[in-house]
PDB file of C-alpha atoms in Angstrom:
ATOM      1  CA  LEU S   1      59.830 213.138 102.751  1.00 84.00           C
ATOM      2  CA  LEU S   2      63.405 212.388 103.574  1.00 89.00           C
ATOM      3  CA  ARG S   3      63.162 209.307 101.518  1.00 91.00           C
ATOM      4  CA  LEU S   4      61.628 211.251  98.683  1.00 90.00           C
ATOM      5  CA  TYR S   5      64.427 213.820  98.827  1.00 91.00           C
ATOM      6  CA  ALA S   6      66.980 211.064  98.933  1.00 93.00           C
ATOM      7  CA  ARG S   7      65.393 209.453  95.953  1.00 93.00           C
ATOM      8  CA  LYS S   8      65.184 212.739  94.093  1.00 92.00           C
ATOM      9  CA  ARG S   9      68.845 213.427  94.766  1.00 93.00           C
ATOM     10  CA  HIS S  10      69.722 209.936  93.717  1.00 95.00           C
ATOM     11  CA  LEU S  11      67.699 210.316  90.504  1.00 94.00           C
ATOM     12  CA  VAL S  12      69.299 213.683  89.736  1.00 94.00           C
ATOM     13  CA  LEU S  13      72.770 212.266  90.234  1.00 95.00           C
ATOM     14  CA  ASP S  14      71.901 209.273  88.087  1.00 95.00           C
ATOM     15  CA  MET S  15      70.519 211.556  85.346  1.00 95.00           C
ATOM     16  CA  ARG S  16      73.596 213.772  85.416  1.00 95.00           C
ATOM     17  CA  SER S  17      75.827 210.723  85.239  1.00 95.00           C
ATOM     18  CA  ARG S  18      73.923 209.395  82.238  1.00 95.00           C
ATOM     19  CA  VAL S  19      73.965 212.767  80.471  1.00 96.00           C
ATOM     20  CA  GLN S  20      77.719 213.030  81.067  1.00 95.00           C
ATOM     21  CA  LEU S  21      78.235 209.497  79.741  1.00 95.00           C
ATOM     22  CA  SER S  22      76.181 210.323  76.642  1.00 94.00           C
ATOM     23  CA  ARG S  23      78.190 213.558  76.141  1.00 94.00           C
ATOM     24  CA  ASN S  24      81.420 211.576  76.343  1.00 93.00           C
ATOM     25  CA  GLN S  25      80.162 209.061  73.828  1.00 91.00           C
ATOM     26  CA  LEU S  26      79.036 211.883  71.543  1.00 87.00           C
ATOM     27  CA  GLN S  27      82.461 213.518  71.837  1.00 87.00           C
ATOM     28  CA  THR S  28      84.108 210.213  70.964  1.00 85.00           C
ATOM     29  CA  VAL S  29      81.878 209.787  67.893  1.00 80.00           C
ATOM     30  CA  LEU S  30      82.437 213.398  66.826  1.00 78.00           C
ATOM     31  CA  ALA S  31      86.200 212.945  67.243  1.00 80.00           C
ATOM     32  CA  SER S  32      86.291 209.744  65.138  1.00 77.00           C
ATOM     33  CA  ARG S  33      87.827 209.813  61.638  1.00 73.00           C
ATOM     34  CA  VAL S  34      84.673 208.565  59.937  1.00 69.00           C
ATOM     35  CA  PHE S  35      82.553 211.331  61.453  1.00 70.00           C
ATOM     36  CA  ARG S  36      85.081 214.081  60.723  1.00 71.00           C
ATOM     37  CA  SER S  37      85.472 212.864  57.105  1.00 72.00           C
ATOM     38  CA  PRO S  38      82.606 210.520  56.177  1.00 71.00           C
ATOM     39  CA  LEU S  39      83.701 210.306  52.529  1.00 75.00           C
ATOM     40  CA  GLY S  40      87.265 209.305  53.519  1.00 76.00           C
ATOM     41  CA  PRO S  41      86.749 205.485  53.340  1.00 74.00           C
ATOM     42  CA  VAL S  42      84.766 205.874  50.116  1.00 78.00           C
ATOM     43  CA  GLU S  43      87.515 208.026  48.605  1.00 81.00           C
ATOM     44  CA  ALA S  44      90.172 205.510  49.749  1.00 83.00           C
ATOM     45  CA  ALA S  45      88.234 202.631  48.205  1.00 85.00           C
ATOM     46  CA  THR S  46      87.749 204.651  44.999  1.00 87.00           C
ATOM     47  CA  GLN S  47      91.469 205.364  44.819  1.00 89.00           C
ATOM     48  CA  ARG S  48      92.243 201.642  45.382  1.00 90.00           C
ATOM     49  CA  VAL S  49      89.809 200.664  42.600  1.00 90.00           C
ATOM     50  CA  ASP S  50      91.460 203.207  40.260  1.00 90.00           C
ATOM     51  CA  GLU S  51      94.912 201.819  41.057  1.00 91.00           C
ATOM     52  CA  LEU S  52      93.754 198.243  40.453  1.00 90.00           C
ATOM     53  CA  ALA S  53      92.052 199.230  37.183  1.00 90.00           C
ATOM     54  CA  THR S  54      95.261 200.873  35.997  1.00 89.00           C
ATOM     55  CA  ARG S  55      97.333 197.804  36.901  1.00 90.00           C
ATOM     56  CA  LEU S  56      94.780 195.531  35.208  1.00 89.00           C
ATOM     57  CA  SER S  57      94.845 197.670  32.079  1.00 88.00           C
ATOM     58  CA  HIS S  58      98.660 197.561  31.941  1.00 91.00           C
ATOM     59  CA  ALA S  59      98.669 193.807  32.536  1.00 89.00           C
ATOM     60  CA  GLY S  60      96.029 193.297  29.816  1.00 88.00           C
ATOM     61  CA  ARG S  61      98.042 195.347  27.315  1.00 89.00           C
ATOM     62  CA  SER S  62     101.205 193.471  28.233  1.00 90.00           C
ATOM     63  CA  LEU S  63      99.517 190.066  27.814  1.00 90.00           C
ATOM     64  CA  THR S  64      97.991 191.147  24.524  1.00 91.00           C
ATOM     65  CA  MET S  65     101.388 192.286  23.236  1.00 92.00           C
ATOM     66  CA  ASP S  66     103.043 189.038  24.344  1.00 91.00           C
ATOM     67  CA  PHE S  67     100.303 186.984  22.691  1.00 90.00           C
ATOM     68  CA  ARG S  68     100.541 189.023  19.479  1.00 91.00           C
ATOM     69  CA  GLU S  69     104.325 188.495  19.401  1.00 93.00           C
ATOM     70  CA  LYS S  70     103.900 184.732  19.896  1.00 93.00           C
ATOM     71  CA  LEU S  71     101.330 184.597  17.090  1.00 91.00           C
ATOM     72  CA  ASP S  72     103.673 186.522  14.782  1.00 89.00           C
ATOM     73  CA  ARG S  73     106.523 184.110  15.559  1.00 90.00           C
ATOM     74  CA  MET S  74     104.236 181.114  14.906  1.00 87.00           C
ATOM     75  CA  ARG S  75     103.014 182.616  11.632  1.00 83.00           C
ATOM     76  CA  ALA S  76     106.615 183.172  10.506  1.00 83.00           C
ATOM     77  CA  ALA S  77     107.563 179.605  11.455  1.00 80.00           C
ATOM     78  CA  LEU S  78     104.576 178.200   9.550  1.00 75.00           C
ATOM     79  CA  GLN S  79     105.444 180.230   6.495  1.00 74.00           C
ATOM     80  CA  LYS S  80     108.965 178.808   6.586  1.00 76.00           C
ATOM     81  CA  ILE S  81     107.634 175.248   6.765  1.00 73.00           C
ATOM     82  CA  GLU S  82     105.065 175.681   3.966  1.00 73.00           C
ATOM     83  CA  PRO S  83     102.646 172.959   5.155  1.00 68.00           C
ATOM     84  CA  SER S  84     101.104 172.272   1.747  1.00 75.00           C
ATOM     85  CA  ARG S  85     104.485 171.495   0.195  1.00 76.00           C
ATOM     86  CA  LEU S  86     105.458 169.374   3.182  1.00 74.00           C
ATOM     87  CA  ILE S  87     102.197 167.425   2.956  1.00 77.00           C
ATOM     88  CA  SER S  88     102.582 166.815  -0.787  1.00 82.00           C
ATOM     89  CA  ARG S  89     106.171 165.575  -0.210  1.00 82.00           C
ATOM     90  CA  GLN S  90     104.941 163.202   2.472  1.00 84.00           C
ATOM     91  CA  ASN S  91     102.127 161.980   0.193  1.00 87.00           C
ATOM     92  CA  MET S  92     104.610 161.262  -2.610  1.00 91.00           C
ATOM     93  CA  ALA S  93     106.890 159.378  -0.216  1.00 90.00           C
ATOM     94  CA  LEU S  94     103.902 157.417   1.057  1.00 88.00           C
ATOM     95  CA  GLU S  95     102.860 156.494  -2.501  1.00 91.00           C
ATOM     96  CA  ARG S  96     106.421 155.332  -3.328  1.00 92.00           C
ATOM     97  CA  PHE S  97     106.520 153.291  -0.137  1.00 89.00           C
ATOM     98  CA  SER S  98     103.119 151.783  -0.913  1.00 89.00           C
ATOM     99  CA  ALA S  99     104.189 150.852  -4.473  1.00 91.00           C
ATOM    100  CA  ARG S 100     107.401 149.219  -3.187  1.00 92.00           C
ATOM    101  CA  ASN S 101     105.445 147.278  -0.578  1.00 90.00           C
ATOM    102  CA  GLN S 102     102.895 146.146  -3.146  1.00 92.00           C
ATOM    103  CA  ALA S 103     105.682 144.941  -5.493  1.00 91.00           C
ATOM    104  CA  ALA S 104     107.423 143.135  -2.632  1.00 91.00           C
ATOM    105  CA  ILE S 105     104.181 141.426  -1.620  1.00 91.00           C
ATOM    106  CA  VAL S 106     103.505 140.299  -5.209  1.00 90.00           C
ATOM    107  CA  LYS S 107     107.078 138.980  -5.467  1.00 93.00           C
ATOM    108  CA  ILE S 108     106.796 137.059  -2.188  1.00 92.00           C
ATOM    109  CA  VAL S 109     103.405 135.601  -3.123  1.00 92.00           C
ATOM    110  CA  SER S 110     104.697 134.536  -6.575  1.00 91.00           C
ATOM    111  CA  ARG S 111     107.791 132.936  -5.064  1.00 91.00           C
ATOM    112  CA  ASN S 112     105.680 131.070  -2.516  1.00 91.00           C
ATOM    113  CA  GLN S 113     103.220 129.944  -5.198  1.00 93.00           C
ATOM    114  CA  LEU S 114     106.152 128.479  -7.176  1.00 92.00           C
ATOM    115  CA  LYS S 115     107.446 126.739  -4.051  1.00 92.00           C
ATOM    116  CA  LEU S 116     103.985 125.400  -3.332  1.00 92.00           C
ATOM    117  CA  ALA S 117     103.590 124.085  -6.898  1.00 91.00           C
ATOM    118  CA  ALA S 118     107.019 122.395  -6.693  1.00 91.00           C
ATOM    119  CA  LEU S 119     106.122 120.785  -3.357  1.00 90.00           C
ATOM    120  CA  GLU S 120     102.773 119.676  -4.745  1.00 88.00           C
ATOM    121  CA  ASN S 121     104.511 118.093  -7.766  1.00 86.00           C
ATOM    122  CA  ARG S 122     106.961 116.307  -5.464  1.00 86.00           C
ATOM    123  CA  LEU S 123     104.081 115.008  -3.373  1.00 83.00           C
ATOM    124  CA  VAL S 124     102.293 113.750  -6.468  1.00 78.00           C
ATOM    125  CA  ALA S 125     105.499 112.103  -7.686  1.00 76.00           C
ATOM    126  CA  LEU S 126     106.083 110.434  -4.317  1.00 77.00           C
ATOM    127  CA  ASP S 127     102.474 109.251  -3.976  1.00 75.00           C
ATOM    128  CA  PRO S 128     102.436 105.541  -4.663  1.00 71.00           C
ATOM    129  CA  ARG S 129      98.957 105.854  -6.118  1.00 71.00           C
ATOM    130  CA  SER S 130     100.149 108.218  -8.863  1.00 73.00           C
ATOM    131  CA  VAL S 131     101.739 105.266 -10.695  1.00 71.00           C
ATOM    132  CA  LEU S 132      98.291 103.665 -10.925  1.00 73.00           C
ATOM    133  CA  ASN S 133      97.386 106.142 -13.695  1.00 72.00           C
ATOM    134  CA  ARG S 134     100.254 104.721 -15.767  1.00 74.00           C
ATOM    135  CA  GLY S 135      98.889 101.177 -15.682  1.00 75.00           C
ATOM    136  CA  TYR S 136     100.395  99.847 -12.467  1.00 82.00           C
ATOM    137  CA  SER S 137      98.513  98.494  -9.441  1.00 84.00           C
ATOM    138  CA  ILE S 138      99.061  98.008  -5.701  1.00 87.00           C
ATOM    139  CA  THR S 139      98.517  94.516  -4.332  1.00 91.00           C
ATOM    140  CA  MET S 140      98.056  93.993  -0.596  1.00 93.00           C
ATOM    141  CA  SER S 141      97.766  90.826   1.463  1.00 93.00           C
ATOM    142  CA  GLU S 142      94.518  90.756   3.408  1.00 93.00           C
ATOM    143  CA  ARG S 143      96.117  88.339   5.880  1.00 90.00           C
ATOM    144  CA  THR S 144      99.030  90.649   6.857  1.00 91.00           C
ATOM    145  CA  GLY S 145      97.646  93.993   5.658  1.00 90.00           C
ATOM    146  CA  GLY S 146     100.997  94.850   4.006  1.00 93.00           C
ATOM    147  CA  VAL S 147     101.920  95.539   0.380  1.00 91.00           C
ATOM    148  CA  VAL S 148     103.031  92.473  -1.557  1.00 92.00           C
ATOM    149  CA  THR S 149     106.539  93.111  -2.909  1.00 90.00           C
ATOM    150  CA  ALA S 150     107.927  89.548  -3.008  1.00 91.00           C
ATOM    151  CA  GLU S 151     106.541  86.021  -3.301  1.00 89.00           C
ATOM    152  CA  SER S 152     107.490  85.410   0.320  1.00 90.00           C
ATOM    153  CA  ASP S 153     104.839  87.972   1.379  1.00 90.00           C
ATOM    154  CA  VAL S 154     102.002  85.569   0.341  1.00 92.00           C
ATOM    155  CA  ALA S 155     101.096  81.908   0.447  1.00 91.00           C
ATOM    156  CA  VAL S 156      98.779  79.850  -1.762  1.00 92.00           C
ATOM    157  CA  GLY S 157      95.170  80.555  -0.743  1.00 94.00           C
ATOM    158  CA  ASP S 158      95.884  83.986   0.764  1.00 93.00           C
ATOM    159  CA  PRO S 159      93.213  86.604  -0.027  1.00 96.00           C
ATOM    160  CA  LEU S 160      94.572  89.662  -1.896  1.00 95.00           C
ATOM    161  CA  THR S 161      93.268  93.151  -2.636  1.00 94.00           C
ATOM    162  CA  THR S 162      94.515  94.877  -5.775  1.00 92.00           C
ATOM    163  CA  GLU S 163      93.999  98.642  -6.015  1.00 89.00           C
ATOM    164  CA  LEU S 164      93.688 100.190  -9.506  1.00 88.00           C
ATOM    165  CA  ALA S 165      93.566 103.780 -10.761  1.00 82.00           C
ATOM    166  CA  GLY S 166      90.431 105.687  -9.652  1.00 81.00           C
ATOM    167  CA  GLY S 167      90.276 103.839  -6.303  1.00 82.00           C
ATOM    168  CA  LYS S 168      88.750 100.628  -7.736  1.00 89.00           C
ATOM    169  CA  LYS S 169      89.712  97.397  -5.929  1.00 92.00           C
ATOM    170  CA  ILE S 170      89.813  93.788  -7.039  1.00 93.00           C
ATOM    171  CA  HIS S 171      89.612  90.989  -4.465  1.00 94.00           C
ATOM    172  CA  SER S 172      91.284  87.712  -5.394  1.00 94.00           C
ATOM    173  CA  ARG S 173      93.014  84.616  -3.969  1.00 95.00           C
ATOM    174  CA  VAL S 174      96.526  83.239  -4.600  1.00 93.00           C
ATOM    175  CA  GLU S 175      96.240  80.020  -6.645  1.00 92.00           C
ATOM    176  CA  LYS S 176      99.892  79.338  -7.298  1.00 90.00           C
ATOM    177  CA  ILE S 177     103.308  80.990  -6.929  1.00 87.00           C
ATOM    178  CA  GLU S 178     105.800  80.525  -9.794  1.00 85.00           C
TER     179      GLU S 178
END
C-alpha cells in the first residue's frame, strides 16, 4: 500500500508537472506574434509584393521611354542619311569604277598583244629557218654536226645534209671544193 501511495503521489506530481509544462508552452504560443496576428506575415508579404510591383512598373515605363527616345534618335539619323540616295550614289561610283577598270584592262591587253606580236615577228626574223622560204637552204656537215659556213668546214667525201623550206632534207656528198 505504501508503495501504491508512493506511486500515486509520484504519478500525480508527474501529471501536474506535465500539465504545467503544457500550460507554459501554450502561453508561449499564445504570446507569439504569429498567433496574436496570424495575417501579419501575409500582410507583410502582400505589402512587399505591392512595393516590388510598383518599382517594376516604374522601371518598365522608364525603359520603354528610354527605348522610344533611342528609336526616335535613330529614325532622325536615318532620315538625315537618306539611305536610298546614298545607295544610288554608291552604285554610280561603282559603275564608274567598273568602267574605268574595264577600259584599263582592255588597254593593258591591247598593249601586251602588240608587244607579243612584235616579239613574235622578231623571233621569226631571227629564226634561221625563216630564210628558207625565200629560197635559201641550211647545209650541215654530218661528220661534225655543225653548219657549213666556209670551205674549211668540209672535206671531199664528207656527207652533207641540206635543209630546205618545209623541213625537207637532201643528203649528199662533197665531190670537189673550188
